[in-house]
PDB file of N, CA, C and O in Angstrom:
ATOM      1  N   PRO A   1     -23.429-191.420  34.021  1.00  0.00           N
ATOM      2  CA  PRO A   1     -23.886-190.044  33.889  1.00  0.00           C
ATOM      3  C   PRO A   1     -22.790-189.138  33.329  1.00  0.00           C
ATOM      4  O   PRO A   1     -21.614-189.437  33.421  1.00  0.00           O
ATOM      5  N   GLU A   2     -23.206-188.011  32.824  1.00  0.00           N
ATOM      6  CA  GLU A   2     -22.283-187.071  32.217  1.00  0.00           C
ATOM      7  C   GLU A   2     -21.299-186.484  33.221  1.00  0.00           C
ATOM      8  O   GLU A   2     -20.202-186.090  32.868  1.00  0.00           O
ATOM      9  N   SER A   3     -21.655-186.435  34.495  1.00  0.00           N
ATOM     10  CA  SER A   3     -20.790-185.836  35.507  1.00  0.00           C
ATOM     11  C   SER A   3     -19.789-186.828  36.100  1.00  0.00           C
ATOM     12  O   SER A   3     -19.014-186.479  36.967  1.00  0.00           O
ATOM     13  N   THR A   4     -19.807-188.067  35.627  1.00  0.00           N
ATOM     14  CA  THR A   4     -18.885-189.081  36.133  1.00  0.00           C
ATOM     15  C   THR A   4     -17.541-188.979  35.427  1.00  0.00           C
ATOM     16  O   THR A   4     -17.473-188.829  34.210  1.00  0.00           O
ATOM     17  N   PHE A   5     -16.494-189.064  36.216  1.00  0.00           N
ATOM     18  CA  PHE A   5     -15.133-188.985  35.689  1.00  0.00           C
ATOM     19  C   PHE A   5     -14.453-190.315  35.998  1.00  0.00           C
ATOM     20  O   PHE A   5     -14.235-190.647  37.159  1.00  0.00           O
ATOM     21  N   LYS A   6     -14.137-191.101  34.986  1.00  0.00           N
ATOM     22  CA  LYS A   6     -13.549-192.428  35.189  1.00  0.00           C
ATOM     23  C   LYS A   6     -12.032-192.357  35.111  1.00  0.00           C
ATOM     24  O   LYS A   6     -11.480-191.857  34.133  1.00  0.00           O
ATOM     25  N   ILE A   7     -11.388-192.905  36.140  1.00  0.00           N
ATOM     26  CA  ILE A   7      -9.927-192.915  36.217  1.00  0.00           C
ATOM     27  C   ILE A   7      -9.441-194.349  36.376  1.00  0.00           C
ATOM     28  O   ILE A   7      -9.927-195.074  37.240  1.00  0.00           O
ATOM     29  N   MET A   8      -8.496-194.753  35.541  1.00  0.00           N
ATOM     30  CA  MET A   8      -7.823-196.040  35.703  1.00  0.00           C
ATOM     31  C   MET A   8      -6.520-195.751  36.439  1.00  0.00           C
ATOM     32  O   MET A   8      -5.745-194.903  36.001  1.00  0.00           O
ATOM     33  N   VAL A   9      -6.297-196.436  37.550  1.00  0.00           N
ATOM     34  CA  VAL A   9      -5.068-196.263  38.317  1.00  0.00           C
ATOM     35  C   VAL A   9      -4.220-197.527  38.183  1.00  0.00           C
ATOM     36  O   VAL A   9      -4.707-198.629  38.404  1.00  0.00           O
ATOM     37  N   ALA A  10      -2.970-197.331  37.802  1.00  0.00           N
ATOM     38  CA  ALA A  10      -2.023-198.439  37.703  1.00  0.00           C
ATOM     39  C   ALA A  10      -0.703-197.954  38.285  1.00  0.00           C
ATOM     40  O   ALA A  10      -0.423-196.756  38.317  1.00  0.00           O
ATOM     41  N   SER A  11       0.107-198.883  38.758  1.00  0.00           N
ATOM     42  CA  SER A  11       1.392-198.461  39.327  1.00  0.00           C
ATOM     43  C   SER A  11       2.464-199.502  39.080  1.00  0.00           C
ATOM     44  O   SER A  11       2.177-200.670  38.828  1.00  0.00           O
ATOM     45  N   ASP A  12       3.692-199.020  39.149  1.00  0.00           N
ATOM     46  CA  ASP A  12       4.875-199.882  39.076  1.00  0.00           C
ATOM     47  C   ASP A  12       4.849-200.807  37.860  1.00  0.00           C
ATOM     48  O   ASP A  12       4.966-202.026  37.982  1.00  0.00           O
ATOM     49  N   ILE A  13       4.740-200.217  36.703  1.00  0.00           N
ATOM     50  CA  ILE A  13       4.701-200.972  35.454  1.00  0.00           C
ATOM     51  C   ILE A  13       6.079-201.564  35.132  1.00  0.00           C
ATOM     52  O   ILE A  13       6.197-202.680  34.661  1.00  0.00           O
ATOM     53  N   HIS A  14       7.124-200.807  35.388  1.00  0.00           N
ATOM     54  CA  HIS A  14       8.520-201.250  35.184  1.00  0.00           C
ATOM     55  C   HIS A  14       8.793-201.755  33.769  1.00  0.00           C
ATOM     56  O   HIS A  14       9.322-202.852  33.566  1.00  0.00           O
ATOM     57  N   LEU A  15       8.420-200.922  32.780  1.00  0.00           N
ATOM     58  CA  LEU A  15       8.705-201.285  31.389  1.00  0.00           C
ATOM     59  C   LEU A  15      10.200-201.518  31.201  1.00  0.00           C
ATOM     60  O   LEU A  15      11.027-200.759  31.694  1.00  0.00           O
ATOM     61  N   GLY A  16      10.526-202.582  30.507  1.00  0.00           N
ATOM     62  CA  GLY A  16      11.919-202.928  30.244  1.00  0.00           C
ATOM     63  C   GLY A  16      12.512-203.916  31.238  1.00  0.00           C
ATOM     64  O   GLY A  16      13.656-204.340  31.076  1.00  0.00           O
ATOM     65  N   TYR A  17      11.745-204.333  32.235  1.00  0.00           N
ATOM     66  CA  TYR A  17      12.257-205.301  33.206  1.00  0.00           C
ATOM     67  C   TYR A  17      12.571-206.611  32.489  1.00  0.00           C
ATOM     68  O   TYR A  17      11.728-207.152  31.778  1.00  0.00           O
ATOM     69  N   MET A  18      13.780-207.078  32.638  1.00  0.00           N
ATOM     70  CA  MET A  18      14.253-208.323  32.019  1.00  0.00           C
ATOM     71  C   MET A  18      14.042-208.325  30.504  1.00  0.00           C
ATOM     72  O   MET A  18      13.737-209.354  29.912  1.00  0.00           O
ATOM     73  N   GLU A  19      14.196-207.162  29.869  1.00  0.00           N
ATOM     74  CA  GLU A  19      13.893-207.052  28.441  1.00  0.00           C
ATOM     75  C   GLU A  19      14.748-207.949  27.558  1.00  0.00           C
ATOM     76  O   GLU A  19      14.346-208.274  26.449  1.00  0.00           O
ATOM     77  N   LYS A  20      15.880-208.393  28.041  1.00  0.00           N
ATOM     78  CA  LYS A  20      16.745-209.255  27.227  1.00  0.00           C
ATOM     79  C   LYS A  20      16.461-210.742  27.443  1.00  0.00           C
ATOM     80  O   LYS A  20      17.019-211.588  26.759  1.00  0.00           O
ATOM     81  N   ASP A  21      15.589-211.044  28.381  1.00  0.00           N
ATOM     82  CA  ASP A  21      15.225-212.430  28.643  1.00  0.00           C
ATOM     83  C   ASP A  21      14.274-212.911  27.557  1.00  0.00           C
ATOM     84  O   ASP A  21      13.239-212.283  27.304  1.00  0.00           O
ATOM     85  N   PRO A  22      14.595-214.033  26.876  1.00  0.00           N
ATOM     86  CA  PRO A  22      13.745-214.499  25.767  1.00  0.00           C
ATOM     87  C   PRO A  22      12.345-214.940  26.205  1.00  0.00           C
ATOM     88  O   PRO A  22      11.410-214.923  25.397  1.00  0.00           O
ATOM     89  N   VAL A  23      12.182-215.313  27.462  1.00  0.00           N
ATOM     90  CA  VAL A  23      10.878-215.783  27.935  1.00  0.00           C
ATOM     91  C   VAL A  23      10.075-214.654  28.575  1.00  0.00           C
ATOM     92  O   VAL A  23       8.899-214.469  28.287  1.00  0.00           O
ATOM     93  N   ARG A  24      10.712-213.871  29.442  1.00  0.00           N
ATOM     94  CA  ARG A  24      10.002-212.858  30.220  1.00  0.00           C
ATOM     95  C   ARG A  24      10.145-211.441  29.680  1.00  0.00           C
ATOM     96  O   ARG A  24       9.584-210.494  30.229  1.00  0.00           O
ATOM     97  N   GLY A  25      10.879-211.271  28.602  1.00  0.00           N
ATOM     98  CA  GLY A  25      11.208-209.942  28.100  1.00  0.00           C
ATOM     99  C   GLY A  25      10.024-209.072  27.726  1.00  0.00           C
ATOM    100  O   GLY A  25      10.106-207.843  27.801  1.00  0.00           O
ATOM    101  N   ASP A  26       8.910-209.667  27.342  1.00  0.00           N
ATOM    102  CA  ASP A  26       7.733-208.890  26.929  1.00  0.00           C
ATOM    103  C   ASP A  26       6.704-208.707  28.039  1.00  0.00           C
ATOM    104  O   ASP A  26       5.708-207.999  27.844  1.00  0.00           O
ATOM    105  N   ASP A  27       6.948-209.314  29.199  1.00  0.00           N
ATOM    106  CA  ASP A  27       5.941-209.306  30.267  1.00  0.00           C
ATOM    107  C   ASP A  27       5.477-207.904  30.655  1.00  0.00           C
ATOM    108  O   ASP A  27       4.277-207.650  30.764  1.00  0.00           O
ATOM    109  N   SER A  28       6.409-207.001  30.883  1.00  0.00           N
ATOM    110  CA  SER A  28       6.021-205.662  31.336  1.00  0.00           C
ATOM    111  C   SER A  28       5.238-204.919  30.253  1.00  0.00           C
ATOM    112  O   SER A  28       4.285-204.195  30.548  1.00  0.00           O
ATOM    113  N   PHE A  29       5.600-205.133  29.006  1.00  0.00           N
ATOM    114  CA  PHE A  29       4.897-204.468  27.905  1.00  0.00           C
ATOM    115  C   PHE A  29       3.500-205.047  27.729  1.00  0.00           C
ATOM    116  O   PHE A  29       2.541-204.310  27.466  1.00  0.00           O
ATOM    117  N   LEU A  30       3.370-206.349  27.871  1.00  0.00           N
ATOM    118  CA  LEU A  30       2.049-206.978  27.769  1.00  0.00           C
ATOM    119  C   LEU A  30       1.136-206.508  28.903  1.00  0.00           C
ATOM    120  O   LEU A  30      -0.057-206.270  28.688  1.00  0.00           O
ATOM    121  N   ALA A  31       1.703-206.353  30.099  1.00  0.00           N
ATOM    122  CA  ALA A  31       0.919-205.880  31.234  1.00  0.00           C
ATOM    123  C   ALA A  31       0.448-204.439  31.010  1.00  0.00           C
ATOM    124  O   ALA A  31      -0.711-204.099  31.278  1.00  0.00           O
ATOM    125  N   PHE A  32       1.344-203.593  30.515  1.00  0.00           N
ATOM    126  CA  PHE A  32       0.985-202.194  30.249  1.00  0.00           C
ATOM    127  C   PHE A  32      -0.050-202.111  29.129  1.00  0.00           C
ATOM    128  O   PHE A  32      -0.999-201.326  29.211  1.00  0.00           O
ATOM    129  N   GLU A  33       0.110-202.928  28.116  1.00  0.00           N
ATOM    130  CA  GLU A  33      -0.865-202.968  27.025  1.00  0.00           C
ATOM    131  C   GLU A  33      -2.240-203.366  27.560  1.00  0.00           C
ATOM    132  O   GLU A  33      -3.259-202.810  27.154  1.00  0.00           O
ATOM    133  N   GLU A  34      -2.265-204.304  28.500  1.00  0.00           N
ATOM    134  CA  GLU A  34      -3.534-204.727  29.092  1.00  0.00           C
ATOM    135  C   GLU A  34      -4.169-203.597  29.897  1.00  0.00           C
ATOM    136  O   GLU A  34      -5.383-203.378  29.829  1.00  0.00           O
ATOM    137  N   VAL A  35      -3.357-202.863  30.659  1.00  0.00           N
ATOM    138  CA  VAL A  35      -3.871-201.716  31.409  1.00  0.00           C
ATOM    139  C   VAL A  35      -4.534-200.722  30.454  1.00  0.00           C
ATOM    140  O   VAL A  35      -5.654-200.261  30.694  1.00  0.00           O
ATOM    141  N   LEU A  36      -3.844-200.395  29.377  1.00  0.00           N
ATOM    142  CA  LEU A  36      -4.376-199.426  28.423  1.00  0.00           C
ATOM    143  C   LEU A  36      -5.623-199.953  27.719  1.00  0.00           C
ATOM    144  O   LEU A  36      -6.584-199.205  27.487  1.00  0.00           O
ATOM    145  N   ARG A  37      -5.648-201.240  27.411  1.00  0.00           N
ATOM    146  CA  ARG A  37      -6.812-201.841  26.749  1.00  0.00           C
ATOM    147  C   ARG A  37      -8.032-201.838  27.672  1.00  0.00           C
ATOM    148  O   ARG A  37      -9.145-201.499  27.263  1.00  0.00           O
ATOM    149  N   VAL A  38      -7.823-202.220  28.936  1.00  0.00           N
ATOM    150  CA  VAL A  38      -8.932-202.233  29.897  1.00  0.00           C
ATOM    151  C   VAL A  38      -9.467-200.815  30.102  1.00  0.00           C
ATOM    152  O   VAL A  38     -10.682-200.599  30.162  1.00  0.00           O
ATOM    153  N   ALA A  39      -8.561-199.839  30.185  1.00  0.00           N
ATOM    154  CA  ALA A  39      -8.993-198.448  30.338  1.00  0.00           C
ATOM    155  C   ALA A  39      -9.848-198.011  29.149  1.00  0.00           C
ATOM    156  O   ALA A  39     -10.868-197.338  29.320  1.00  0.00           O
ATOM    157  N   LYS A  40      -9.433-198.395  27.978  1.00  0.00           N
ATOM    158  CA  LYS A  40     -10.191-198.028  26.774  1.00  0.00           C
ATOM    159  C   LYS A  40     -11.533-198.752  26.738  1.00  0.00           C
ATOM    160  O   LYS A  40     -12.564-198.148  26.449  1.00  0.00           O
ATOM    161  N   ASP A  41     -11.533-200.047  27.053  1.00  0.00           N
ATOM    162  CA  ASP A  41     -12.773-200.831  27.063  1.00  0.00           C
ATOM    163  C   ASP A  41     -13.789-200.270  28.058  1.00  0.00           C
ATOM    164  O   ASP A  41     -14.992-200.307  27.818  1.00  0.00           O
ATOM    165  N   ARG A  42     -13.285-199.765  29.182  1.00  0.00           N
ATOM    166  CA  ARG A  42     -14.169-199.219  30.224  1.00  0.00           C
ATOM    167  C   ARG A  42     -14.412-197.723  30.046  1.00  0.00           C
ATOM    168  O   ARG A  42     -14.995-197.089  30.917  1.00  0.00           O
ATOM    169  N   GLN A  43     -13.929-197.188  28.946  1.00  0.00           N
ATOM    170  CA  GLN A  43     -14.116-195.785  28.587  1.00  0.00           C
ATOM    171  C   GLN A  43     -13.657-194.844  29.695  1.00  0.00           C
ATOM    172  O   GLN A  43     -14.362-193.903  30.082  1.00  0.00           O
ATOM    173  N   CYS A  44     -12.452-195.104  30.196  1.00  0.00           N
ATOM    174  CA  CYS A  44     -11.878-194.240  31.224  1.00  0.00           C
ATOM    175  C   CYS A  44     -11.494-192.900  30.611  1.00  0.00           C
ATOM    176  O   CYS A  44     -11.097-192.823  29.447  1.00  0.00           O
ATOM    177  N   ASP A  45     -11.603-191.855  31.409  1.00  0.00           N
ATOM    178  CA  ASP A  45     -11.240-190.525  30.947  1.00  0.00           C
ATOM    179  C   ASP A  45      -9.733-190.316  30.950  1.00  0.00           C
ATOM    180  O   ASP A  45      -9.214-189.578  30.125  1.00  0.00           O
ATOM    181  N   PHE A  46      -9.056-190.940  31.889  1.00  0.00           N
ATOM    182  CA  PHE A  46      -7.596-190.926  31.847  1.00  0.00           C
ATOM    183  C   PHE A  46      -7.023-192.038  32.700  1.00  0.00           C
ATOM    184  O   PHE A  46      -7.705-192.644  33.513  1.00  0.00           O
ATOM    185  N   VAL A  47      -5.739-192.299  32.483  1.00  0.00           N
ATOM    186  CA  VAL A  47      -5.011-193.332  33.217  1.00  0.00           C
ATOM    187  C   VAL A  47      -3.984-192.628  34.093  1.00  0.00           C
ATOM    188  O   VAL A  47      -3.178-191.834  33.609  1.00  0.00           O
ATOM    189  N   LEU A  48      -4.038-192.899  35.382  1.00  0.00           N
ATOM    190  CA  LEU A  48      -3.090-192.338  36.342  1.00  0.00           C
ATOM    191  C   LEU A  48      -2.046-193.405  36.637  1.00  0.00           C
ATOM    192  O   LEU A  48      -2.381-194.479  37.134  1.00  0.00           O
ATOM    193  N   LEU A  49      -0.796-193.119  36.300  1.00  0.00           N
ATOM    194  CA  LEU A  49       0.288-194.065  36.547  1.00  0.00           C
ATOM    195  C   LEU A  49       1.083-193.622  37.765  1.00  0.00           C
ATOM    196  O   LEU A  49       1.782-192.609  37.729  1.00  0.00           O
ATOM    197  N   GLY A  50       0.942-194.367  38.846  1.00  0.00           N
ATOM    198  CA  GLY A  50       1.730-194.101  40.042  1.00  0.00           C
ATOM    199  C   GLY A  50       2.925-195.032  40.049  1.00  0.00           C
ATOM    200  O   GLY A  50       2.937-196.063  39.388  1.00  0.00           O
ATOM    201  N   GLY A  51       3.952-194.683  40.746  1.00  0.00           N
ATOM    202  CA  GLY A  51       5.129-195.552  40.804  1.00  0.00           C
ATOM    203  C   GLY A  51       5.946-195.432  39.534  1.00  0.00           C
ATOM    204  O   GLY A  51       5.888-194.446  38.817  1.00  0.00           O
ATOM    205  N   ASP A  52       6.698-196.468  39.242  1.00  0.00           N
ATOM    206  CA  ASP A  52       7.656-196.444  38.140  1.00  0.00           C
ATOM    207  C   ASP A  52       7.042-196.945  36.841  1.00  0.00           C
ATOM    208  O   ASP A  52       6.559-198.065  36.775  1.00  0.00           O
ATOM    209  N   LEU A  53       7.103-196.112  35.811  1.00  0.00           N
ATOM    210  CA  LEU A  53       6.700-196.568  34.484  1.00  0.00           C
ATOM    211  C   LEU A  53       7.823-197.409  33.881  1.00  0.00           C
ATOM    212  O   LEU A  53       7.576-198.442  33.280  1.00  0.00           O
ATOM    213  N   PHE A  54       9.077-196.966  34.071  1.00  0.00           N
ATOM    214  CA  PHE A  54      10.234-197.679  33.531  1.00  0.00           C
ATOM    215  C   PHE A  54      10.991-198.376  34.653  1.00  0.00           C
ATOM    216  O   PHE A  54      11.045-197.891  35.780  1.00  0.00           O
ATOM    217  N   HIS A  55      11.607-199.497  34.327  1.00  0.00           N
ATOM    218  CA  HIS A  55      12.401-200.230  35.311  1.00  0.00           C
ATOM    219  C   HIS A  55      13.730-199.520  35.596  1.00  0.00           C
ATOM    220  O   HIS A  55      14.164-199.453  36.737  1.00  0.00           O
ATOM    221  N   ASP A  56      14.346-199.013  34.547  1.00  0.00           N
ATOM    222  CA  ASP A  56      15.631-198.324  34.692  1.00  0.00           C
ATOM    223  C   ASP A  56      15.434-196.824  34.602  1.00  0.00           C
ATOM    224  O   ASP A  56      14.534-196.352  33.900  1.00  0.00           O
ATOM    225  N   ASN A  57      16.326-196.077  35.288  1.00  0.00           N
ATOM    226  CA  ASN A  57      16.202-194.623  35.212  1.00  0.00           C
ATOM    227  C   ASN A  57      16.657-194.085  33.855  1.00  0.00           C
ATOM    228  O   ASN A  57      16.366-192.944  33.509  1.00  0.00           O
ATOM    229  N   LYS A  58      17.354-194.887  33.073  1.00  0.00           N
ATOM    230  CA  LYS A  58      17.716-194.557  31.689  1.00  0.00           C
ATOM    231  C   LYS A  58      17.311-195.740  30.813  1.00  0.00           C
ATOM    232  O   LYS A  58      18.138-196.595  30.491  1.00  0.00           O
ATOM    233  N   PRO A  59      16.050-195.801  30.422  1.00  0.00           N
ATOM    234  CA  PRO A  59      15.564-196.947  29.642  1.00  0.00           C
ATOM    235  C   PRO A  59      16.285-197.071  28.302  1.00  0.00           C
ATOM    236  O   PRO A  59      16.744-196.080  27.738  1.00  0.00           O
ATOM    237  N   SER A  60      16.360-198.291  27.816  1.00  0.00           N
ATOM    238  CA  SER A  60      16.978-198.533  26.516  1.00  0.00           C
ATOM    239  C   SER A  60      16.135-197.883  25.415  1.00  0.00           C
ATOM    240  O   SER A  60      14.957-197.575  25.603  1.00  0.00           O
ATOM    241  N   ARG A  61      16.741-197.699  24.278  1.00  0.00           N
ATOM    242  CA  ARG A  61      16.038-197.122  23.128  1.00  0.00           C
ATOM    243  C   ARG A  61      14.847-197.999  22.743  1.00  0.00           C
ATOM    244  O   ARG A  61      13.768-197.504  22.424  1.00  0.00           O
ATOM    245  N   LYS A  62      15.040-199.312  22.806  1.00  0.00           N
ATOM    246  CA  LYS A  62      13.960-200.246  22.473  1.00  0.00           C
ATOM    247  C   LYS A  62      12.778-200.077  23.429  1.00  0.00           C
ATOM    248  O   LYS A  62      11.617-200.046  23.001  1.00  0.00           O
ATOM    249  N   THR A  63      13.066-199.954  24.720  1.00  0.00           N
ATOM    250  CA  THR A  63      12.008-199.779  25.708  1.00  0.00           C
ATOM    251  C   THR A  63      11.270-198.466  25.490  1.00  0.00           C
ATOM    252  O   THR A  63      10.042-198.414  25.529  1.00  0.00           O
ATOM    253  N   MET A  64      12.004-197.391  25.233  1.00  0.00           N
ATOM    254  CA  MET A  64      11.380-196.091  24.985  1.00  0.00           C
ATOM    255  C   MET A  64      10.491-196.139  23.743  1.00  0.00           C
ATOM    256  O   MET A  64       9.372-195.623  23.746  1.00  0.00           O
ATOM    257  N   GLN A  65      10.977-196.790  22.694  1.00  0.00           N
ATOM    258  CA  GLN A  65      10.205-196.872  21.454  1.00  0.00           C
ATOM    259  C   GLN A  65       8.916-197.650  21.676  1.00  0.00           C
ATOM    260  O   GLN A  65       7.843-197.219  21.239  1.00  0.00           O
ATOM    261  N   ARG A  66       9.002-198.769  22.351  1.00  0.00           N
ATOM    262  CA  ARG A  66       7.797-199.580  22.593  1.00  0.00           C
ATOM    263  C   ARG A  66       6.803-198.841  23.480  1.00  0.00           C
ATOM    264  O   ARG A  66       5.594-198.910  23.265  1.00  0.00           O
ATOM    265  N   ALA A  67       7.319-198.120  24.466  1.00  0.00           N
ATOM    266  CA  ALA A  67       6.443-197.344  25.351  1.00  0.00           C
ATOM    267  C   ALA A  67       5.711-196.265  24.559  1.00  0.00           C
ATOM    268  O   ALA A  67       4.488-196.086  24.707  1.00  0.00           O
ATOM    269  N   MET A  68       6.440-195.553  23.713  1.00  0.00           N
ATOM    270  CA  MET A  68       5.822-194.501  22.902  1.00  0.00           C
ATOM    271  C   MET A  68       4.796-195.079  21.938  1.00  0.00           C
ATOM    272  O   MET A  68       3.738-194.475  21.716  1.00  0.00           O
ATOM    273  N   GLU A  69       5.079-196.248  21.366  1.00  0.00           N
ATOM    274  CA  GLU A  69       4.120-196.886  20.457  1.00  0.00           C
ATOM    275  C   GLU A  69       2.835-197.243  21.183  1.00  0.00           C
ATOM    276  O   GLU A  69       1.735-197.006  20.674  1.00  0.00           O
ATOM    277  N   LEU A  70       2.973-197.839  22.376  1.00  0.00           N
ATOM    278  CA  LEU A  70       1.788-198.212  23.145  1.00  0.00           C
ATOM    279  C   LEU A  70       0.961-196.986  23.525  1.00  0.00           C
ATOM    280  O   LEU A  70      -0.266-196.992  23.401  1.00  0.00           O
ATOM    281  N   LEU A  71       1.637-195.938  23.977  1.00  0.00           N
ATOM    282  CA  LEU A  71       0.917-194.723  24.365  1.00  0.00           C
ATOM    283  C   LEU A  71       0.259-194.058  23.158  1.00  0.00           C
ATOM    284  O   LEU A  71      -0.896-193.630  23.229  1.00  0.00           O
ATOM    285  N   ARG A  72       0.980-193.988  22.061  1.00  0.00           N
ATOM    286  CA  ARG A  72       0.438-193.363  20.857  1.00  0.00           C
ATOM    287  C   ARG A  72      -0.782-194.143  20.357  1.00  0.00           C
ATOM    288  O   ARG A  72      -1.821-193.564  20.047  1.00  0.00           O
ATOM    289  N   ASP A  73      -0.662-195.461  20.291  1.00  0.00           N
ATOM    290  CA  ASP A  73      -1.751-196.290  19.777  1.00  0.00           C
ATOM    291  C   ASP A  73      -2.982-196.265  20.690  1.00  0.00           C
ATOM    292  O   ASP A  73      -4.106-196.410  20.214  1.00  0.00           O
ATOM    293  N   SER A  74      -2.760-196.080  21.982  1.00  0.00           N
ATOM    294  CA  SER A  74      -3.860-196.146  22.934  1.00  0.00           C
ATOM    295  C   SER A  74      -4.452-194.790  23.292  1.00  0.00           C
ATOM    296  O   SER A  74      -5.610-194.718  23.688  1.00  0.00           O
ATOM    297  N   CYS A  75      -3.669-193.748  23.181  1.00  0.00           N
ATOM    298  CA  CYS A  75      -4.111-192.448  23.702  1.00  0.00           C
ATOM    299  C   CYS A  75      -4.503-191.437  22.640  1.00  0.00           C
ATOM    300  O   CYS A  75      -5.272-190.531  22.918  1.00  0.00           O
ATOM    301  N   LEU A  76      -3.955-191.555  21.465  1.00  0.00           N
ATOM    302  CA  LEU A  76      -4.305-190.592  20.424  1.00  0.00           C
ATOM    303  C   LEU A  76      -5.498-191.102  19.637  1.00  0.00           C
ATOM    304  O   LEU A  76      -5.612-192.286  19.363  1.00  0.00           O
ATOM    305  N   GLY A  77      -6.381-190.210  19.307  1.00  0.00           N
ATOM    306  CA  GLY A  77      -7.550-190.624  18.552  1.00  0.00           C
ATOM    307  C   GLY A  77      -8.463-189.448  18.301  1.00  0.00           C
ATOM    308  O   GLY A  77      -8.168-188.307  18.656  1.00  0.00           O
ATOM    309  N   PRO A  78      -9.608-189.718  17.726  1.00  0.00           N
ATOM    310  CA  PRO A  78     -10.523-188.653  17.325  1.00  0.00           C
ATOM    311  C   PRO A  78     -11.406-188.107  18.451  1.00  0.00           C
ATOM    312  O   PRO A  78     -12.119-187.135  18.255  1.00  0.00           O
ATOM    313  N   ASN A  79     -11.361-188.733  19.636  1.00  0.00           N
ATOM    314  CA  ASN A  79     -12.267-188.314  20.698  1.00  0.00           C
ATOM    315  C   ASN A  79     -11.927-186.920  21.219  1.00  0.00           C
ATOM    316  O   ASN A  79     -10.769-186.547  21.330  1.00  0.00           O
ATOM    317  N   GLU A  80     -12.959-186.198  21.558  1.00  0.00           N
ATOM    318  CA  GLU A  80     -12.826-184.852  22.088  1.00  0.00           C
ATOM    319  C   GLU A  80     -12.302-184.906  23.524  1.00  0.00           C
ATOM    320  O   GLU A  80     -12.681-185.779  24.305  1.00  0.00           O
ATOM    321  N   VAL A  81     -11.466-183.967  23.877  1.00  0.00           N
ATOM    322  CA  VAL A  81     -10.988-183.830  25.256  1.00  0.00           C
ATOM    323  C   VAL A  81     -11.622-182.584  25.825  1.00  0.00           C
ATOM    324  O   VAL A  81     -11.409-181.477  25.331  1.00  0.00           O
ATOM    325  N   SER A  82     -12.453-182.767  26.853  1.00  0.00           N
ATOM    326  CA  SER A  82     -13.120-181.601  27.444  1.00  0.00           C
ATOM    327  C   SER A  82     -13.275-181.826  28.947  1.00  0.00           C
ATOM    328  O   SER A  82     -13.468-182.950  29.405  1.00  0.00           O
ATOM    329  N   PHE A  83     -13.154-180.756  29.687  1.00  0.00           N
ATOM    330  CA  PHE A  83     -13.340-180.789  31.139  1.00  0.00           C
ATOM    331  C   PHE A  83     -14.301-179.669  31.516  1.00  0.00           C
ATOM    332  O   PHE A  83     -14.231-178.576  30.991  1.00  0.00           O
ATOM    333  N   MET A  84     -15.177-179.976  32.429  1.00  0.00           N
ATOM    334  CA  MET A  84     -16.142-178.953  32.865  1.00  0.00           C
ATOM    335  C   MET A  84     -15.858-178.571  34.291  1.00  0.00           C
ATOM    336  O   MET A  84     -15.417-179.251  35.074  1.00  0.00           O
TER     337      MET A  84
END
């Protein structure tokens, strides 16, 4: 219905965790990408991120860039933003 407000809740993403590890370095980014994809597939109105988005309090430049790319690719678009 039009009055339904869909929220995706995710927490403790920890982007950048073990980012230098050749095997596990992409795990946190793949998990965050999945959260954003599922939210989009289910037509959520917004994603609420509780807990830590980044693993470090000063994320590396690479981690910040990848995070911004994921958010930009998933959140910006032609859809109207309206609240009643």
